[in-house]
């Protein structure tokens, strides 16, 4: 993106850069209009036989339009290459040499129109990304020394208390410390439903507050917010060039000299063999004109822009739907993926502990088992304790907090419930306290065979039963897997540091082909290499620090829920802004659609070139027709690429 900053500046500087680019596009538009008016005035003067005035108007039109392609042509020649700008200058110079001033002015003016339309189209495609910059407000209300004061958002530092009124946007990444509200994060994450903001919930800069007032504690400065990092990453991604684009450029560099040589042959050779009434000079003028038309129509403009317009459109479409792709090269590799590997906790599952089994033994009731466990864990801060209490409340059970709560590190917890000792903990704890029974062992085996973690409950010296806890499968996981298979993915695997039995249960629930548990990070990397050798390019999707080596080792690393995962953001090639697995098949569909679009664009551009080259060599194409053909091809390629912006997630 030409107007983008270096990537290290803060968001406000990027806004200024975008404003300057908008101003430059405005100036370019009016220069194109002025050049067109002068050309029309020259044509009118020629009709009135005012030849000197006509030539003056044409020359002024050329002088306005030619500086930019001339500078680019000089840069190209200094690099010992011939590009479209060189071809344009050759065509203009040739038309002037043949005294076809109108043709010369039309060539360079139409070329300028085509370039302006292409730039405008790219700018529209980038608008969705650049609008990220304006999501966060410029000011924030901060409470300092007991006084609320409005300060520039750049002055908010981590730890500041930020006051957020209903309807306001969150100025910086922050955590809710007081108040409740519904907050819309869809501009950043693409989630259609607002989240429930309450103490402890993290919010992203740019989110829109609902009807409740909130007090937030800033966790990052503006320049370090997820919004700023996302903006910089996408700006950088749009500047990257995919390998397929480099191939097209290399083709154009060989193609252009070949066309120049062919044009020279068309201009010089036929006059020696084809006689005209004007003799050799007349024949040279005729074939020289045809050679110039050949040069113009053979310009590889549409061919060269076929890839970057497609890539920018695809990156923009992905960002709109909460998928951030770091560059065209990653987009191209994603389209070739035939094997997808999932992490388990936090990726295939939601990473939150849930009670999935309640199994009483020896005459106890399930409600009684859950009531005792919840009473004991009411004051616990452990995730397992919170999950037990949440399940009991969800079942509508009434319970009173136990007394004398005591945590047993690595084993469980104990307290007094209903005037009797209660224990919640591991099999090892129950074995040490001689609370195990044969029936309890059977239930433990049943729970663990299902892929859950067994938590045992006892009251008044007797075992009540077993609770099974696991992190719940994400909604839509199986549907996402089916969608990936429909897109040509031939192997889906699960690599997890969790126990092998848990990994196998999660894999079976999602419909994957294989699962491996108890893995260290380096073992995940080894499995990635094995899968690549057996099944082809591999995409790895994970969410945490332990996934970083595998994300880097895969052909495409995909970070899950990247809004809160700095390590994944830095390591991955693709980032899913939400914990929605349906974004994964969408990203793959978009990548494949982009490559199809590029191939279509190349075929379209080359097909038109071949047709008009034949017409030019046969003398059936004028310079005007040649320029219109080249402009038309460029516009068709651009319009075809912009269709990617309309690709939906489902």
XYZ file of C-alpha atoms in Angstrom:
650
model
C 0.000 0.000 0.000
C 1.832 3.021 -1.226
C 0.411 5.435 1.288
C 1.127 3.219 4.275
C 3.712 4.143 6.855
C 6.681 2.039 7.754
C 4.627 0.048 10.230
C 6.307 1.376 13.351
C 4.399 4.635 13.633
C 1.281 5.062 15.675
C -2.246 4.921 14.342
C -2.755 8.709 14.036
C 0.242 8.900 11.695
C -1.312 6.213 9.521
C -4.465 8.331 9.345
C -2.439 11.328 8.136
C -0.762 9.122 5.531
C -4.172 7.973 4.277
C -5.357 11.599 4.127
C -2.318 12.564 2.042
C -2.995 9.657 -0.307
C -6.622 10.751 -0.674
C -5.471 14.289 -1.496
C -2.987 12.949 -4.081
C -5.730 10.912 -5.761
C -7.863 14.055 -5.941
C -5.069 16.007 -7.669
C -4.482 13.138 -10.094
C -8.184 13.130 -10.990
C -8.249 16.834 -11.842
C -5.050 16.545 -13.903
C -6.677 13.756 -15.921
C -9.758 15.937 -16.436
C -7.640 18.937 -17.519
C -5.607 16.835 -19.955
C -8.835 15.466 -21.461
C -10.280 18.953 -21.889
C -7.113 20.186 -23.623
C -7.200 17.192 -25.939
C -10.841 17.901 -26.807
C -9.988 21.570 -27.377
C -7.145 20.541 -29.689
C -9.517 18.312 -31.670
C -11.953 21.214 -32.016
C -9.194 23.545 -33.182
C -8.105 20.981 -35.776
C -11.651 20.893 -37.149
C -11.399 24.685 -37.617
C -8.015 24.306 -39.346
C -6.267 26.142 -36.476
C -3.328 23.778 -36.690
C -0.891 25.641 -34.451
C -3.524 26.006 -31.700
C -4.434 22.351 -32.141
C -0.821 21.200 -31.771
C -0.373 23.485 -28.741
C -3.408 21.991 -26.984
C -2.288 18.446 -27.770
C 1.231 19.202 -26.552
C -0.138 20.710 -23.311
C -2.327 17.632 -22.768
C 0.689 15.360 -23.282
C 2.839 17.510 -20.970
C 0.263 17.135 -18.177
C -0.169 13.376 -18.601
C 3.356 12.188 -19.388
C 5.503 13.094 -16.309
C 4.469 10.134 -14.139
C 4.944 7.398 -16.770
C 8.176 9.144 -17.844
C 9.606 8.967 -14.310
C 8.591 5.329 -14.024
C 10.059 4.549 -17.427
C 13.371 6.142 -16.422
C 13.424 4.054 -13.256
C 12.721 0.960 -15.335
C 15.477 1.735 -17.837
C 17.971 2.393 -15.048
C 17.122 -1.076 -13.773
C 17.745 -2.427 -17.300
C 14.145 -3.547 -17.747
C 11.353 -2.569 -20.105
C 7.905 -2.116 -18.585
C 4.583 -0.698 -19.690
C 5.719 2.879 -19.064
C 8.579 2.459 -21.550
C 6.131 1.112 -24.105
C 3.826 4.085 -23.559
C 6.646 6.567 -24.164
C 7.744 4.741 -27.308
C 4.180 4.814 -28.628
C 3.764 8.531 -27.854
C 7.136 9.447 -29.391
C 6.341 7.429 -32.504
C 2.941 9.073 -32.940
C 4.510 12.539 -32.629
C 7.185 11.582 -35.154
C 4.380 10.646 -37.553
C 2.636 14.002 -36.787
C -0.332 12.196 -35.257
C -0.660 14.575 -32.311
C -4.188 13.524 -31.498
C -3.109 9.886 -31.389
C -0.163 10.765 -29.134
C -2.337 12.721 -26.729
C -5.010 10.011 -26.718
C -2.468 7.270 -25.942
C -1.024 8.927 -22.868
C -4.356 10.341 -21.664
C -6.218 7.035 -21.868
C -3.296 5.354 -20.158
C -3.575 7.928 -17.361
C -7.327 7.281 -17.093
C -6.755 3.536 -16.780
C -4.110 3.993 -14.090
C -6.317 6.402 -12.134
C -9.281 3.988 -12.231
C -7.044 1.140 -11.049
C -5.698 3.227 -8.167
C -9.227 4.267 -7.230
C -10.384 0.642 -7.246
C -7.480 -0.417 -5.042
C -8.200 2.478 -2.699
C -11.817 1.353 -2.358
C -10.669 -2.183 -1.629
C -8.330 -0.907 1.084
C -10.987 1.293 2.673
C -12.188 -1.464 4.995
C -8.669 -1.899 6.367
C -7.908 1.798 6.687
C -11.219 2.332 8.508
C -9.771 0.278 11.365
C -7.642 3.319 12.159
C -10.701 5.416 12.972
C -12.451 2.838 15.144
C -10.828 3.912 18.402
C -11.747 7.383 19.698
C -9.115 10.116 19.815
C -9.927 10.994 23.450
C -10.578 9.113 26.662
C -12.060 9.990 30.052
C -9.502 8.998 32.705
C -9.862 9.101 36.474
C -6.689 10.430 38.097
C -6.373 11.614 41.702
C -10.130 11.151 42.083
C -10.914 13.544 39.215
C -12.334 12.555 35.825
C -10.585 14.367 33.012
C -10.610 14.033 29.211
C -7.168 13.377 27.716
C -5.890 12.341 24.270
C -6.091 8.574 23.937
C -2.326 8.462 23.291
C -1.758 9.666 26.868
C -3.578 6.725 28.469
C -1.075 4.373 30.093
C -1.561 0.805 31.359
C -3.159 0.904 34.804
C -5.219 4.051 34.197
C -8.917 3.854 35.106
C -10.977 4.748 32.039
C -14.611 5.837 32.358
C -16.830 4.616 29.517
C -20.320 6.039 29.108
C -23.145 4.283 27.215
C -22.693 4.435 23.450
C -18.993 5.358 23.591
C -16.167 3.435 21.948
C -13.464 1.778 24.009
C -10.325 3.955 23.554
C -7.665 1.372 24.530
C -7.435 -2.334 25.292
C -8.739 -2.653 28.835
C -10.291 -4.920 31.476
C -13.664 -4.178 33.079
C -13.306 -3.396 36.803
C -16.824 -2.121 37.544
C -20.230 -2.078 35.881
C -22.061 -4.306 33.417
C -23.033 -3.724 29.807
C -23.366 -5.353 26.400
C -20.393 -4.433 24.211
C -20.291 -4.790 20.429
C -16.883 -6.004 19.206
C -18.042 -6.846 15.687
C -15.963 -4.073 14.006
C -12.873 -5.946 15.200
C -13.859 -9.579 15.565
C -16.814 -9.989 13.218
C -18.931 -11.498 16.011
C -22.618 -10.860 15.325
C -23.624 -10.888 19.009
C -22.441 -8.402 21.643
C -20.465 -9.776 24.572
C -21.511 -9.443 28.217
C -19.040 -7.004 29.755
C -18.637 -7.467 33.512
C -15.701 -7.261 35.929
C -12.777 -9.322 34.652
C -13.809 -9.279 30.970
C -11.227 -7.937 28.501
C -12.354 -5.402 25.877
C -10.624 -4.306 22.681
C -10.051 -0.725 21.593
C -12.700 0.297 19.077
C -15.489 -1.804 20.647
C -18.836 -0.021 21.099
C -20.372 0.136 24.578
C -24.080 -0.563 25.004
C -26.421 0.925 27.588
C -24.391 0.484 30.779
C -21.619 2.649 32.220
C -18.275 0.882 32.726
C -15.018 1.489 34.550
C -12.040 -0.059 32.798
C -8.401 -0.566 33.675
C -6.184 0.089 30.659
C -3.988 -2.905 29.809
C -2.141 -1.503 26.780
C -1.216 1.880 25.363
C -2.871 2.994 22.111
C 0.177 2.109 19.994
C 0.275 -1.421 21.476
C -3.448 -2.173 21.316
C -4.804 -5.114 19.358
C -6.394 -2.592 16.970
C -3.072 -0.844 16.274
C -1.247 -4.161 15.828
C -3.966 -5.423 13.496
C -3.814 -2.260 11.402
C -0.023 -2.377 11.101
C -0.079 -6.063 10.262
C -2.648 -5.669 7.490
C -0.927 -2.593 6.045
C 2.304 -4.571 5.919
C 0.518 -7.568 4.434
C -0.875 -5.490 1.586
C 2.635 -4.384 0.653
C 3.882 -7.961 0.373
C 3.913 -9.641 -2.989
C 2.948 -13.242 -3.555
C 5.397 -15.528 -5.434
C 2.866 -15.931 -8.247
C 2.937 -12.174 -8.734
C 6.712 -12.252 -9.055
C 6.331 -14.938 -11.728
C 3.929 -12.706 -13.675
C 6.335 -9.796 -13.391
C 9.223 -11.936 -14.619
C 7.095 -13.036 -17.542
C 6.310 -9.390 -18.338
C 10.009 -8.472 -18.287
C 10.698 -11.073 -20.966
C 7.486 -10.358 -22.796
C 8.093 -6.606 -23.211
C 11.486 -6.771 -24.965
C 10.070 -9.469 -27.223
C 7.180 -7.186 -28.186
C 9.581 -4.277 -28.831
C 11.671 -6.464 -31.131
C 8.542 -7.680 -32.934
C 7.354 -4.085 -33.388
C 10.723 -3.097 -34.857
C 10.512 -5.971 -37.308
C 6.948 -4.978 -38.285
C 8.063 -1.361 -38.829
C 11.272 -2.084 -40.787
C 11.001 -5.381 -42.682
C 7.668 -5.149 -44.626
C 8.539 -1.819 -46.364
C 11.339 -3.631 -48.206
C 8.892 -6.150 -49.658
C 5.543 -4.335 -49.819
C 5.379 -1.466 -52.302
C 2.971 1.440 -51.890
C 2.134 4.521 -53.926
C 4.294 6.584 -51.605
C 7.335 4.412 -52.127
C 9.510 3.126 -49.297
C 8.822 6.133 -47.046
C 5.070 5.682 -47.477
C 5.342 1.985 -46.707
C 7.478 2.749 -43.664
C 4.888 5.259 -42.391
C 2.108 2.683 -42.850
C 3.969 -0.178 -41.160
C 5.439 2.144 -38.531
C 1.917 3.088 -37.504
C 0.983 -0.586 -37.288
C 4.068 -1.249 -35.204
C 3.070 1.521 -32.780
C -0.432 0.037 -32.492
C 1.188 -3.328 -31.821
C 3.331 -1.781 -29.050
C 0.353 -0.192 -27.352
C -1.970 -3.175 -27.491
C 0.772 -5.539 -26.337
C 1.490 -3.541 -23.169
C 1.314 -5.985 -20.235
C -0.608 -3.589 -17.980
C -3.593 -5.843 -17.322
C -1.306 -8.844 -16.987
C 0.896 -7.193 -14.374
C -1.991 -5.880 -12.245
C -3.880 -9.184 -12.383
C -2.298 -10.499 -9.181
C -1.918 -7.470 -6.865
C -5.525 -6.354 -7.339
C -6.732 -9.885 -6.540
C -4.480 -10.197 -3.493
C -5.442 -6.800 -2.039
C -9.141 -7.546 -2.568
C -8.786 -10.934 -0.866
C -6.869 -9.525 2.116
C -9.511 -6.847 2.542
C -12.407 -9.318 2.288
C -10.733 -11.557 4.864
C -10.176 -8.680 7.299
C -13.830 -7.664 7.011
C -14.794 -11.119 8.231
C -12.315 -11.285 11.088
C -9.558 -13.213 9.269
C -6.191 -11.478 9.073
C -3.758 -12.824 6.468
C -0.237 -11.444 6.717
C 0.557 -11.379 3.004
C -0.056 -12.682 -0.483
C 2.485 -15.477 -0.100
C 0.556 -16.892 2.870
C -2.683 -16.590 0.907
C -1.166 -18.576 -1.946
C 0.153 -21.313 0.375
C -3.188 -21.533 2.163
C -4.876 -22.354 -1.149
C -2.588 -25.391 -1.559
C -3.181 -26.881 1.921
C -4.249 -30.538 1.928
C -3.740 -31.315 5.633
C -5.077 -29.339 8.614
C -3.806 -29.876 12.164
C -5.682 -28.664 15.263
C -4.514 -27.986 18.768
C -7.114 -29.127 21.325
C -7.460 -26.836 24.323
C -8.589 -23.363 23.313
C -8.785 -24.290 19.639
C -10.948 -27.346 18.997
C -12.382 -26.902 22.490
C -13.295 -23.629 24.192
C -10.587 -23.932 26.866
C -13.072 -23.532 29.744
C -13.678 -26.351 32.196
C -17.231 -27.766 32.201
C -18.840 -30.530 34.241
C -19.959 -33.133 31.711
C -20.529 -36.202 33.965
C -22.317 -36.490 37.326
C -22.169 -40.128 38.469
C -23.269 -41.084 41.992
C -22.319 -44.358 43.721
C -23.431 -46.519 46.618
C -26.941 -45.111 46.991
C -26.088 -41.395 46.752
C -28.128 -39.161 44.434
C -26.668 -37.088 41.607
C -28.238 -33.917 43.010
C -26.824 -34.681 46.447
C -23.374 -35.318 44.966
C -23.434 -32.027 43.057
C -24.837 -30.077 46.018
C -22.065 -31.193 48.372
C -19.372 -30.455 45.774
C -20.799 -26.993 45.017
C -21.127 -26.125 48.722
C -17.462 -26.991 49.239
C -16.252 -25.129 46.141
C -18.353 -21.964 46.576
C -15.417 -19.950 47.864
C -12.848 -21.566 45.544
C -11.064 -19.558 42.855
C -9.882 -22.674 41.003
C -11.366 -23.208 37.500
C -12.590 -26.678 38.511
C -14.334 -25.234 41.561
C -15.988 -22.501 39.494
C -17.131 -25.093 36.934
C -18.754 -27.235 39.663
C -20.580 -24.257 41.149
C -21.751 -23.149 37.691
C -23.135 -26.638 36.941
C -25.005 -26.768 40.272
C -26.542 -23.367 39.675
C -27.451 -24.359 36.166
C -29.305 -27.368 37.571
C -31.254 -25.068 39.905
C -29.825 -26.610 43.080
C -29.867 -24.692 46.368
C -26.738 -24.888 48.516
C -25.009 -23.012 51.290
C -21.269 -22.269 51.352
C -19.240 -24.710 53.415
C -17.048 -23.570 56.279
C -13.374 -24.036 56.969
C -12.436 -24.298 53.296
C -8.880 -25.523 52.784
C -7.123 -26.054 49.467
C -4.953 -29.145 49.124
C -2.403 -28.157 46.433
C -2.176 -30.735 43.685
C -4.830 -32.922 45.280
C -8.123 -31.056 45.779
C -9.904 -29.263 48.623
C -11.841 -29.957 51.812
C -14.380 -28.114 53.972
C -17.227 -28.688 56.388
C -20.607 -29.063 54.679
C -23.812 -29.625 56.672
C -21.767 -30.263 59.850
C -19.734 -33.060 58.205
C -16.368 -33.221 56.475
C -16.488 -33.031 52.683
C -13.669 -33.740 50.235
C -13.375 -32.991 46.502
C -10.226 -34.120 44.756
C -8.150 -36.586 42.790
C -8.043 -40.375 42.819
C -4.680 -40.145 44.573
C -6.227 -38.119 47.416
C -9.075 -40.599 47.853
C -6.686 -43.542 47.792
C -4.539 -41.899 50.466
C -7.604 -41.346 52.664
C -8.978 -44.833 52.067
C -12.182 -43.540 50.469
C -12.061 -45.696 47.302
C -14.626 -48.405 46.572
C -14.920 -50.892 43.680
C -17.976 -49.048 42.332
C -16.105 -45.745 42.511
C -13.257 -47.274 40.464
C -15.741 -48.383 37.800
C -17.146 -44.880 37.495
C -13.661 -43.369 37.331
C -12.793 -45.696 34.429
C -16.048 -44.798 32.661
C -15.451 -41.054 32.983
C -11.825 -41.207 31.876
C -12.632 -43.516 28.969
C -14.946 -40.764 27.722
C -12.050 -38.316 27.659
C -12.987 -36.394 30.805
C -10.980 -35.695 33.964
C -12.375 -37.496 37.025
C -12.963 -35.432 40.191
C -14.096 -37.459 43.210
C -16.526 -36.319 45.933
C -16.917 -37.658 49.489
C -19.038 -36.555 52.464
C -19.100 -37.742 56.059
C -16.400 -40.306 55.364
C -18.116 -41.987 52.405
C -17.639 -41.613 48.657
C -20.602 -40.017 46.886
C -19.426 -40.382 43.310
C -17.467 -38.916 40.426
C -17.704 -35.670 38.458
C -16.300 -35.661 34.932
C -14.814 -32.378 33.751
C -13.647 -31.451 30.300
C -13.273 -28.399 28.117
C -16.344 -28.295 25.889
C -16.106 -28.739 22.134
C -16.596 -25.506 20.242
C -19.889 -25.020 18.495
C -19.666 -25.814 14.817
C -16.445 -27.831 15.081
C -17.790 -30.856 13.237
C -19.409 -28.628 10.580
C -16.082 -26.847 10.048
C -14.333 -30.191 9.616
C -16.913 -31.292 7.034
C -16.488 -27.995 5.183
C -12.708 -28.456 5.094
C -13.084 -31.929 3.594
C -15.420 -30.508 0.932
C -12.688 -27.991 0.040
C -10.175 -30.759 -0.707
C -8.443 -31.240 2.660
C -7.557 -34.939 2.739
C -6.220 -35.284 6.299
C -7.266 -33.691 9.590
C -5.310 -34.353 12.766
C -5.229 -33.294 16.412
C -1.946 -32.608 18.245
C -2.272 -31.883 21.958
C -0.263 -31.631 25.121
C -3.293 -32.982 26.980
C -3.609 -36.655 27.862
C -3.865 -39.012 24.898
C -7.288 -40.275 25.971
C -8.655 -36.721 26.094
C -7.157 -35.929 22.696
C -8.711 -39.039 21.174
C -12.129 -38.179 22.609
C -11.962 -34.637 21.218
C -10.826 -35.944 17.840
C -13.686 -38.435 17.680
C -16.182 -35.718 18.625
C -14.978 -33.466 15.786
C -14.628 -36.230 13.215
C -10.861 -35.953 12.688
C -8.690 -38.668 11.165
C -6.065 -39.028 13.885
C -5.118 -37.703 17.313
C -1.929 -37.586 19.371
C -1.722 -36.490 23.002
C 0.921 -36.025 25.714
C 3.016 -34.062 23.205
C 5.766 -31.590 23.996
C 6.137 -28.612 21.608
C 9.067 -30.223 19.778
C 7.037 -33.403 19.302
C 4.285 -31.398 17.644
C 6.890 -30.072 15.201
C 7.975 -33.626 14.380
C 4.378 -34.617 13.667
C 3.987 -31.590 11.376
C 6.986 -32.776 9.334
C 5.573 -36.305 9.161
C 2.165 -35.132 8.006
C 3.682 -32.838 5.364
C 5.680 -35.708 3.908
C 2.655 -38.004 3.849
C -0.164 -35.654 2.833
C 1.299 -32.433 1.412
C 1.166 -28.802 2.614
C 0.061 -28.503 6.257
C -1.889 -25.773 8.064
C -1.627 -25.732 11.862
C -4.200 -23.907 13.996
C -3.429 -23.143 17.642
C -3.826 -20.469 20.283
C -0.984 -20.432 22.763
C 2.716 -20.209 23.483
C 3.103 -23.990 23.371
C 1.716 -23.996 19.816
C 4.178 -21.396 18.514
C 6.868 -23.852 17.275
C 4.266 -25.910 15.390
C 2.681 -22.766 13.937
C 6.086 -21.713 12.638
C 6.912 -25.194 11.315
C 3.673 -25.581 9.350
C 3.329 -24.321 5.785
C 0.597 -22.013 7.113
C 0.303 -21.167 10.815
C -3.161 -20.034 11.926
C -3.712 -18.337 15.282
C -7.045 -18.840 17.049
C -8.642 -15.983 18.962
C -5.663 -13.749 18.207
C -7.156 -10.658 19.863
C -5.738 -11.836 23.175
C -2.739 -13.915 22.097
C 0.378 -11.888 21.356
C 2.651 -14.881 20.713
C 0.218 -16.371 18.191
C -0.089 -13.015 16.431
C 3.674 -12.789 15.971
C 4.157 -16.425 14.916
C 1.160 -17.212 12.743
C 0.653 -16.416 9.057
C -3.122 -16.166 9.421
C -5.069 -14.934 12.455
C -8.714 -15.679 13.261
C -10.040 -12.760 15.291
C -12.798 -14.833 16.912
C -13.029 -18.319 18.355
C -15.326 -19.286 15.483
C -14.034 -22.355 13.643
C -16.235 -21.561 10.615
C -13.700 -18.828 9.762
C -11.173 -21.542 8.887
C -13.006 -23.037 5.871
C -13.910 -19.478 4.839
C -10.213 -18.550 4.741
C -9.453 -21.634 2.661
C -12.328 -20.907 0.252
C -11.132 -17.330 -0.118
C -7.554 -18.433 -0.849
C -8.698 -20.897 -3.510
C -11.046 -18.305 -5.038
C -8.170 -15.811 -5.173
C -5.918 -18.189 -7.115
C -8.763 -18.996 -9.507
C -9.312 -15.276 -9.984
C -5.632 -14.664 -10.716
C -5.572 -17.445 -13.310
C -8.728 -16.045 -14.918
C -7.237 -12.553 -15.003
C -4.022 -13.769 -16.626
C -5.951 -15.772 -19.241
C -8.223 -12.793 -19.955
C -5.317 -10.377 -20.323
C -3.287 -12.670 -22.570
C -6.326 -13.601 -24.680
C -7.128 -9.972 -25.425
C -3.483 -9.251 -26.173
C -3.210 -12.073 -28.682
C -6.419 -11.027 -30.444
C -5.426 -7.388 -30.816
C -1.808 -8.168 -31.697
C -3.149 -10.114 -34.663
C -5.436 -7.213 -35.590
C -2.595 -4.703 -35.228
C -0.222 -6.747 -37.389
C -2.976 -7.018 -40.025
C -3.490 -3.268 -39.972
C -7.027 -3.533 -38.584
C -6.313 -1.850 -35.247
C -5.575 1.848 -34.748
C -3.745 3.377 -31.812
C -7.080 4.474 -30.379
C -8.422 0.934 -30.567
C -5.199 -0.380 -29.073
C -5.369 1.969 -26.095
C -9.059 1.243 -25.535
C -8.342 -2.498 -25.686
C -5.541 -2.207 -23.134
C -7.654 0.033 -20.881
C -10.593 -2.334 -21.194
C -8.467 -5.324 -20.237
C -7.182 -3.469 -17.172
C -10.686 -2.512 -16.080
C -12.006 -6.037 -16.628
C -9.170 -7.476 -14.538
C -9.845 -4.962 -11.770
C -13.594 -5.604 -11.784
C -13.015 -9.350 -11.731
C -10.721 -9.033 -8.721
C -13.135 -6.848 -6.762
C -15.656 -9.699 -6.839
C -13.600 -11.294 -4.066
C -14.853 -8.590 -1.713
C -18.316 -10.150 -1.918
C -17.269 -13.667 -0.880
C -19.311 -14.650 2.192
C -18.303 -16.764 5.168
C -20.997 -19.323 4.407
